[in-house]
Coordinates of C-alpha atoms in Angstrom, one line a residue:
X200 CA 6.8 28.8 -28.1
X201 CA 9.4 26.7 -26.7
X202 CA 11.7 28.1 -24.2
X203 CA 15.4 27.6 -23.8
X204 CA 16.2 29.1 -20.0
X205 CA 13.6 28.6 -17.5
X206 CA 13.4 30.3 -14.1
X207 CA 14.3 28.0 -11.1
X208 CA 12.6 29.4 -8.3
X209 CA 13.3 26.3 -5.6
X210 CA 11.4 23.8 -6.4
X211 CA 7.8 25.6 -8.3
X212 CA 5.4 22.6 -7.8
X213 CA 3.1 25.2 -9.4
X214 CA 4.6 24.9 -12.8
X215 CA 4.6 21.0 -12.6
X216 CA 1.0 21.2 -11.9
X217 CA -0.3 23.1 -14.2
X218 CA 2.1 21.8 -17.2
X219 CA -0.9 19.0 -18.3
X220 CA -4.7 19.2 -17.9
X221 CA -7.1 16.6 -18.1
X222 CA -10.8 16.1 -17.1
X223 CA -10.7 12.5 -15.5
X224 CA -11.8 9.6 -17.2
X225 CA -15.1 7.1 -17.4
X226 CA -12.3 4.9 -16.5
X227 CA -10.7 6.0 -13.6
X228 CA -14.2 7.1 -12.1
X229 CA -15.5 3.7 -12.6
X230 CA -12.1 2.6 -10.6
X231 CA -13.6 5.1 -8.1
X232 CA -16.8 3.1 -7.7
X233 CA -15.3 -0.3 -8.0
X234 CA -12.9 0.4 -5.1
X235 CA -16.1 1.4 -3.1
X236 CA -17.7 -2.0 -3.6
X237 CA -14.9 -3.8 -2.4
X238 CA -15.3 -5.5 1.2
X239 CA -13.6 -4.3 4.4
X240 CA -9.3 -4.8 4.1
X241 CA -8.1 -6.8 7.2
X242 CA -6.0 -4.5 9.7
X243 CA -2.7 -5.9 7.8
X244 CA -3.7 -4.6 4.6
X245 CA -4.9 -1.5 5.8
X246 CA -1.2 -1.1 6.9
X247 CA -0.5 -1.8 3.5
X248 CA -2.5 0.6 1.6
X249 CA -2.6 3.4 4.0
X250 CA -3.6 6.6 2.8
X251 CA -0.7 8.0 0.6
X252 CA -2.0 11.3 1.4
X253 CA -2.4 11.4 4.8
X254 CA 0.1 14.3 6.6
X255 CA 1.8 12.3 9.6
X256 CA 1.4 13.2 12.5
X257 CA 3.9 14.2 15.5
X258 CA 6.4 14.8 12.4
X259 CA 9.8 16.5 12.2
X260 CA 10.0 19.3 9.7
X261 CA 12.4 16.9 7.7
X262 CA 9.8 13.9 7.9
X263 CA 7.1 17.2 6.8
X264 CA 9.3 17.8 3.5
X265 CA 9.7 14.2 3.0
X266 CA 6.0 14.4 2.5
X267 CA 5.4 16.7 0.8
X268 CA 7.8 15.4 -2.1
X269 CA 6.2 12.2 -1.7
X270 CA 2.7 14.0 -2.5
X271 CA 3.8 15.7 -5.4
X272 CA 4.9 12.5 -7.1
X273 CA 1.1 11.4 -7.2
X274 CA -0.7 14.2 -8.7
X275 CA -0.9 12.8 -11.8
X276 CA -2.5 13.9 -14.8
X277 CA -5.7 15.2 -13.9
X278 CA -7.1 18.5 -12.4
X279 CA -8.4 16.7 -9.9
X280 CA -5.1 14.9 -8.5
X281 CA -3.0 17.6 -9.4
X282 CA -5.4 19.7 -7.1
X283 CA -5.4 17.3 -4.5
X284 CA -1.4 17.1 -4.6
X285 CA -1.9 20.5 -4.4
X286 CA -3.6 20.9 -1.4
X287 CA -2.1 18.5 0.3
X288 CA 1.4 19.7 -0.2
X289 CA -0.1 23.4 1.0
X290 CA -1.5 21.5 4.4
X291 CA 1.8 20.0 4.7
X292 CA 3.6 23.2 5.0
X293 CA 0.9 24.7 7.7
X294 CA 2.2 21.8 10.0
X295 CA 5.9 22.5 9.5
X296 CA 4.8 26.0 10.0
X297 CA 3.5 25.3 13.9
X298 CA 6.4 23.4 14.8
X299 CA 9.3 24.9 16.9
X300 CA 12.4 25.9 16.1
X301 CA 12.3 25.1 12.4
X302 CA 15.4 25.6 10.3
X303 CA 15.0 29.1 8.4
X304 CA 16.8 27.9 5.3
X305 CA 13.9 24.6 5.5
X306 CA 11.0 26.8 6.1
X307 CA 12.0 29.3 3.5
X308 CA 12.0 26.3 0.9
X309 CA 8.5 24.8 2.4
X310 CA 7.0 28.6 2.1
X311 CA 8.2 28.9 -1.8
X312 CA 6.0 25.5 -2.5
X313 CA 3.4 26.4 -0.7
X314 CA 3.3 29.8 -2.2
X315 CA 3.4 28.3 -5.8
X316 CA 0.8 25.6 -4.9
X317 CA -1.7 28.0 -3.8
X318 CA -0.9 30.3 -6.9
X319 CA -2.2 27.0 -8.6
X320 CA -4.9 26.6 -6.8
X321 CA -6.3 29.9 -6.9
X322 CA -6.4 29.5 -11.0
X323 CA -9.3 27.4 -9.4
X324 CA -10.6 28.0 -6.7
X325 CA -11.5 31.3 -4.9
X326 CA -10.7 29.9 -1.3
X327 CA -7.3 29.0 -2.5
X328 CA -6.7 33.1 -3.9
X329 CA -8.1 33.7 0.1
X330 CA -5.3 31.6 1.7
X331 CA -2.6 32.5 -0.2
X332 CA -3.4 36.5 0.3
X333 CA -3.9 35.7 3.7
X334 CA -0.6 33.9 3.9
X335 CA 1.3 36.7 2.0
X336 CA 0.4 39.0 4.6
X337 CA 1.7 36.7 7.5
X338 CA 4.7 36.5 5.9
X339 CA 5.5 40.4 5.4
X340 CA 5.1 41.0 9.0
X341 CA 7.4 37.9 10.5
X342 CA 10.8 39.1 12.0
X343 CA 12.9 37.1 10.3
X344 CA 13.9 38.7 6.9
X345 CA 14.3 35.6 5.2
X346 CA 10.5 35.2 5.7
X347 CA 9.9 38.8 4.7
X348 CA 11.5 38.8 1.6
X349 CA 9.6 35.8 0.6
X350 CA 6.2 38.2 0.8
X351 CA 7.8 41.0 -0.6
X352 CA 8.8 39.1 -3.9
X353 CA 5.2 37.5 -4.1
X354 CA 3.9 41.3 -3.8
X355 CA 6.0 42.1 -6.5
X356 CA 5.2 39.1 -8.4
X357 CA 1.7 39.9 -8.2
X358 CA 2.4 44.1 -9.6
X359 CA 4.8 42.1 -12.7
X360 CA 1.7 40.6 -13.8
X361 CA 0.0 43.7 -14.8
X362 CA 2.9 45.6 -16.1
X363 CA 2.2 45.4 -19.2
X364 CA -0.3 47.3 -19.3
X365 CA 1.6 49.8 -16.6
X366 CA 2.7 53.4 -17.5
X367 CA 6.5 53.9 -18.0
X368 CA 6.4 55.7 -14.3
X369 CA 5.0 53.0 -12.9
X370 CA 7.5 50.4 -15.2
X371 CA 10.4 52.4 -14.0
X372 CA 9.3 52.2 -10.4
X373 CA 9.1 48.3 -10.5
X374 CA 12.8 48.0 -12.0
X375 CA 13.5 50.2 -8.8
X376 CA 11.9 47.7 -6.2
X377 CA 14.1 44.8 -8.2
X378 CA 17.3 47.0 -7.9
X379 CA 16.7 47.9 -4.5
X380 CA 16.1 43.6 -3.7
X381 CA 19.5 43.2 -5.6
X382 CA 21.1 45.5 -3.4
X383 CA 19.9 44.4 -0.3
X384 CA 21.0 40.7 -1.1
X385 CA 21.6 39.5 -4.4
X386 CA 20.9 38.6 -8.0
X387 CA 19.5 35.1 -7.3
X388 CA 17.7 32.8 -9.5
X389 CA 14.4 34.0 -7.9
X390 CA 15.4 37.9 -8.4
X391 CA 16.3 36.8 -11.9
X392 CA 12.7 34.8 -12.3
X393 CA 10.8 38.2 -11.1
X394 CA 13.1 40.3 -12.7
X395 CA 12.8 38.3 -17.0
X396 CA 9.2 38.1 -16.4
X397 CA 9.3 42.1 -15.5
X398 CA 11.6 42.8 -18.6
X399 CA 9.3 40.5 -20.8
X400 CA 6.2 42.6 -20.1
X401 CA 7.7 45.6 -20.4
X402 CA 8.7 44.7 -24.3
X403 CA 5.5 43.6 -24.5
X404 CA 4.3 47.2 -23.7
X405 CA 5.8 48.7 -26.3
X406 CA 7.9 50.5 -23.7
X407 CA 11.9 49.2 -25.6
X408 CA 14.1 51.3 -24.2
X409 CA 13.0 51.1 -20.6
X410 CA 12.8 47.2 -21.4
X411 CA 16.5 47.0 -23.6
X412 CA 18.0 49.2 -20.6
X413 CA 16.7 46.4 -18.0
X414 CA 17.7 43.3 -19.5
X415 CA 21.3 45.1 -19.9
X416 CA 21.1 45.5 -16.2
X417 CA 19.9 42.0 -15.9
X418 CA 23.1 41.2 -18.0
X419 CA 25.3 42.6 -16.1
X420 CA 24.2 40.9 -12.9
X421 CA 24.6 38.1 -13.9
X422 CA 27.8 38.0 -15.2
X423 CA 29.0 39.3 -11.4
X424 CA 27.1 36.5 -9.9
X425 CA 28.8 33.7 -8.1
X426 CA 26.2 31.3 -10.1
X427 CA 27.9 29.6 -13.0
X428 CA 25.2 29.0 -14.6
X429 CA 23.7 32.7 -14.4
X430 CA 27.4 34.0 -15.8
X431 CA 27.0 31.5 -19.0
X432 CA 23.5 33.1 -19.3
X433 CA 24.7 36.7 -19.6
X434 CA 25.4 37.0 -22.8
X435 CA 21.7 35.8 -23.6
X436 CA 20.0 38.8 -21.6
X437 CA 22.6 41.4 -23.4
X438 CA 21.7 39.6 -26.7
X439 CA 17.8 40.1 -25.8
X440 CA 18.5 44.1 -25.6
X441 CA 19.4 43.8 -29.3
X442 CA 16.6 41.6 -30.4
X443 CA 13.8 44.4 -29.0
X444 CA 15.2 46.9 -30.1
X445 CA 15.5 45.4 -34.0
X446 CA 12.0 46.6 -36.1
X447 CA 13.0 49.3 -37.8
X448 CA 16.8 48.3 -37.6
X449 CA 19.7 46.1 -39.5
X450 CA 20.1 42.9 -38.1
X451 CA 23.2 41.3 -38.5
X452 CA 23.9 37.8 -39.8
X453 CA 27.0 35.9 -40.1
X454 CA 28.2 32.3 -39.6
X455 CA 28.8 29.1 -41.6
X456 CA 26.4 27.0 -43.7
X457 CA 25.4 23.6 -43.4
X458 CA 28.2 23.4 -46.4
X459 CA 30.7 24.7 -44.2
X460 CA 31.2 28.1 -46.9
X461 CA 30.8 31.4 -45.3
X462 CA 27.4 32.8 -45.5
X463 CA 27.4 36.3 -47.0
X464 CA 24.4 38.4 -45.7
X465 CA 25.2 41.1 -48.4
X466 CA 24.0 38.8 -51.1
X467 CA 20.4 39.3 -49.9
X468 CA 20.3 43.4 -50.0
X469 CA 17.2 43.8 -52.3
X470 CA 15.6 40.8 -51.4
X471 CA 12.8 40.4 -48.6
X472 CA 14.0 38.1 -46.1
X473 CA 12.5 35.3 -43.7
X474 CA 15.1 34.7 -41.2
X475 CA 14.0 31.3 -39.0
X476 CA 15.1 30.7 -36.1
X477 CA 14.5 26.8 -35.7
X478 CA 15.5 23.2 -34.9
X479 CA 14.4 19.7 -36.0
X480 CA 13.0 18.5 -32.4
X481 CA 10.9 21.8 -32.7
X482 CA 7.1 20.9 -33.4
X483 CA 6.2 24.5 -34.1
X484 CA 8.5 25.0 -36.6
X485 CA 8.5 22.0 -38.5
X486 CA 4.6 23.2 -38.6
X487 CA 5.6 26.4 -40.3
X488 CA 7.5 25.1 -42.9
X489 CA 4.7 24.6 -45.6
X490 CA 3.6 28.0 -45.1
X491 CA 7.0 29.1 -45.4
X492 CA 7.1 26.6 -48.5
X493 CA 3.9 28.1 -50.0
X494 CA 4.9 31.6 -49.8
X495 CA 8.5 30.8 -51.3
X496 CA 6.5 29.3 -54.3
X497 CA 4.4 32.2 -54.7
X498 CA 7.2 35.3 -54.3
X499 CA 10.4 33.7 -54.9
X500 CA 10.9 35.1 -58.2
X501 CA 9.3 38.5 -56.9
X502 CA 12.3 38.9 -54.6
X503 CA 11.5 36.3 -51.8
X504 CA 13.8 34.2 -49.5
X505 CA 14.4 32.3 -46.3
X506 CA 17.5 31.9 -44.2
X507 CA 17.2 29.4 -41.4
X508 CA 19.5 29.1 -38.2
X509 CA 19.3 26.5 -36.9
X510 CA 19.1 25.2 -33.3
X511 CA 19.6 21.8 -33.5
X512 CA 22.1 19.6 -31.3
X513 CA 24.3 17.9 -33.9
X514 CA 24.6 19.1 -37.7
X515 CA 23.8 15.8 -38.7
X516 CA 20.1 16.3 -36.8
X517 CA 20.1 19.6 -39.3
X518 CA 20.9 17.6 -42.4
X519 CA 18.7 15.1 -41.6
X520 CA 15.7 17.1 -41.3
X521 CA 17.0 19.2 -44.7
X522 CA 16.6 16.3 -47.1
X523 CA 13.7 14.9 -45.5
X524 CA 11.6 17.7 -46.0
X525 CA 13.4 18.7 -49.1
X526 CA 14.5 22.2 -47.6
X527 CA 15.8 24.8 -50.5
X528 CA 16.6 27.3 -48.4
X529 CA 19.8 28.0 -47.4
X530 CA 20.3 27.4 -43.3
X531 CA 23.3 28.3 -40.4
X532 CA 24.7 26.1 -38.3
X533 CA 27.6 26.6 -36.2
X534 CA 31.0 24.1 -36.7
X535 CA 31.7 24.4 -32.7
X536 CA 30.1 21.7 -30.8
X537 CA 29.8 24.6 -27.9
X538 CA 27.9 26.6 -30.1
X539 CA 25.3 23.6 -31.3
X540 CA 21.8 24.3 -30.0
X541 CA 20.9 27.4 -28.0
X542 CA 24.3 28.3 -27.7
X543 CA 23.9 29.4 -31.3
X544 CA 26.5 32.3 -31.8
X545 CA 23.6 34.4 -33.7
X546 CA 20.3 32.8 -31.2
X547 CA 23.2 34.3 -28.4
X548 CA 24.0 37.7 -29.8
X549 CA 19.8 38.2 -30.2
X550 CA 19.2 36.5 -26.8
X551 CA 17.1 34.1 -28.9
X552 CA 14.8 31.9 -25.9
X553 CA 12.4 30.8 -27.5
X554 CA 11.3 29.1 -31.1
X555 CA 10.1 29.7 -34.0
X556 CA 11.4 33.1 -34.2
X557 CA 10.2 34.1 -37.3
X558 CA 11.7 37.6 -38.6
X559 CA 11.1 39.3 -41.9
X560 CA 13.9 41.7 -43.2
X561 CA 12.8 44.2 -46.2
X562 CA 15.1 44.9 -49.1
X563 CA 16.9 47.1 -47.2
X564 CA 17.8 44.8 -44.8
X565 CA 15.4 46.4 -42.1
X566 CA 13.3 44.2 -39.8
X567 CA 9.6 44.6 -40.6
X568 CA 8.5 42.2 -38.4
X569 CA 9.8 39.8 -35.0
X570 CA 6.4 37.8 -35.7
X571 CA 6.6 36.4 -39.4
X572 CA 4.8 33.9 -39.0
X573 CA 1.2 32.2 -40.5
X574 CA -1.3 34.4 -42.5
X575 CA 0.5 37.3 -41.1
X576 CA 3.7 36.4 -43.4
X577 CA 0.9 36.0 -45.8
X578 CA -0.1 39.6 -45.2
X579 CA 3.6 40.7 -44.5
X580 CA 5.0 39.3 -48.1
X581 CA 1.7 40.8 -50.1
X582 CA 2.8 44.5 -48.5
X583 CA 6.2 44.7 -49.2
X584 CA 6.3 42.4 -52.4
X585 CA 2.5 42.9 -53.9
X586 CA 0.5 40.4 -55.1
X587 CA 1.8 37.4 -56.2
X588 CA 1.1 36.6 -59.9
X589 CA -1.5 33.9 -59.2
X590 CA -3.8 36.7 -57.2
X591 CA -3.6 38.7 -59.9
X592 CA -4.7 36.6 -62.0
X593 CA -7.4 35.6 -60.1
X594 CA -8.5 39.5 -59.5
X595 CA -8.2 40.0 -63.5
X596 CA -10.2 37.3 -64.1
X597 CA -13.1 38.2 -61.4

């Protein structure tokens, strides 16, 4: 699943970390062993090739940070560098740490990485889940209540995780701790982080009204936030309340074709519908499309069709795509160049993030399904259509 809006909590090495896995090579070991044989540098080039690694010492906290991005641009590729960067980095901020007199807004920014570092590391390593519990608690008793709320949203983090499988009390009680952070401070990119990955599980629950009501809330601070960026994004969380809440329910669809002409979502009543969310750059989708193909051949004239909306930057990227693979489906793309891409006036009002989203509509014009995808459109299609004529066939014959 490809997302569209990601959470920018300052600078989450974490993320970057774990975004590519891979067990080193024979190469770069054998690197390992011929550095090893090598004879002893001369002072000068030991000047040279000093250890990138290495934390300096009798630093300033700016010289720390300086560092400690410098670390994170070598961790490379492999568990084993990443992990290294990793530690490093998390080293790094225990030094700025025992300094004096260290900016707050600095240390603040230093804690976040070293929080999301460790939350790496302990994927790993059980010393790493150790330090970063054992840090946690420092934090929630320092005075300073920039510090505190640092260990208060990790905490909370850390309850998110499981609230999927929470009861509603407990559900409701951890959109109280979020509303309560809100109203101590504000709705800031790392309130909004804790506070989609909260409304996320919740949905995933089963739990949609408690999760529709939240992202509403999440709307609606937003658009009162002095972040330009989180206004824009409103519309999106408002638009999510609508997409939860859609199995059993009409969804609406209107817009132009790639033609330009008017679609007409009335024309499909009595038909079983695939509505694709999609774009050409989208490696998922375009995976989809022979299924989607297949099943089209099989119940098409049993009442069977597709409606793409497509995602893509320019129309042209659409068209493209269209006659390359020979699409016969009929797809939506918006003639605003502010409404190309995510900023899709039907991916908005459905607070579409993320793609393929696949959903099948029945006859009625009811959503069946958010998850139409693979042998489970397979299944989906043989349910609300029957067997296509070629397993009947097959079953006659047998």
């Amino acid at each position: 699943m490809l997302r569209f809006f990601r959470s920018p909590i300052a600078f989450s090495v974490a993320i970057s970390f774990a975004s590519c896995m891979i067990l080193p090579s024979a190469e770069s070991q054998d690197s390992v062993t011929a550095d090893a044989d090598k004879p002893a540098a001369t002072e000068t080039e030991d000047a040279e090739e000093a250890d990138p690694y290495q934390i300096p010492e009798n630093a300033t906290a700016e010289e720390l940070v300086a560092h400690m991005r410098a670390v994170t641009r070598l961790r490379g590729r492999t568990l084993e560098t990443m992990s290294k960067s990793a530690t490093v980095v998390a080293d790094t901020v225990d030094e700025i740490r025992r300094l004096d007199d260290v900016d707050v807004e600095l240390l603040t920014g230093a804690l976040q990485e070293q929080i999301s570092v460790l939350t790496f590391l302990s994927r790993y390593e059980k010393l790493a889940a150790a330090r970063l519990e054992k840090l946690v608690d420092e934090l929630a008793n320092d005075d300073r209540p920039a510090i505190r709320k640092l260990a208060v949203a990790e905490q909370l983090k850390q309850r998110i995780e499981k609230a999927s499988n929470a009861s509603p009390e407990d559900q409701r009680a951890l959109i109280g701790e979020i509303e309560t952070m809100v109203s101590e401070s504000s709705f800031d990119r790392s309130v909004f982080a804790l506070s989609y990955r909260l409304a996320e599980s919740i949905a995933q629950s089963g739990n949609t009204e408690i999760a529709a009501n939240f992202y509403r809330q999440m709307g609606d601070w937003m658009k009162a936030s002095d972040d330009e960026a989180m206004q824009e994004r409103a519309p999106k969380m408002i638009g999510a309340a609508r997409r939860i809440q859609l199995p059993g329910n009409p969804i609406e669809l209107v817009g132009k074709t790639t033609e330009g002409e008017e679609f007409d979502w009335e024309s499909y009543r009595g038909k079983v519908v695939l509505v694709d969310f999609w774009a050409s750059w989208c490696g998922p989708c375009r995976g989809e499309v022979p299924n989607m193909k297949r099943n089209l051949d099989l119940y098409g004239d049993l009442g069977f069709a597709v409606v793409g909306i497509n995602l893509d930057r320019t129309l042209e990227a659409c068209q493209e795509y269209v006659e390359q693979e020979e699409l016969a489906w009929t797809n939506l793309i918006s003639d605003k160049e502010d409404e190309m891409g995510w900023d899709n006036p039907v991916a908005t009002y459905y607070g579409i993030s993320g793609i393929p989203t696949a959903i099948l509509v029945d006859k009625e014009g009811k959503v069946v399904s958010m998850r139409a995808r693979g042998k489970e459109l397979d299944r989906l299609l043989e349910e609300q259509l029957g067997a296509p004529p070629e397993k009947v066939d097959a079953d006659d014959a047998e």
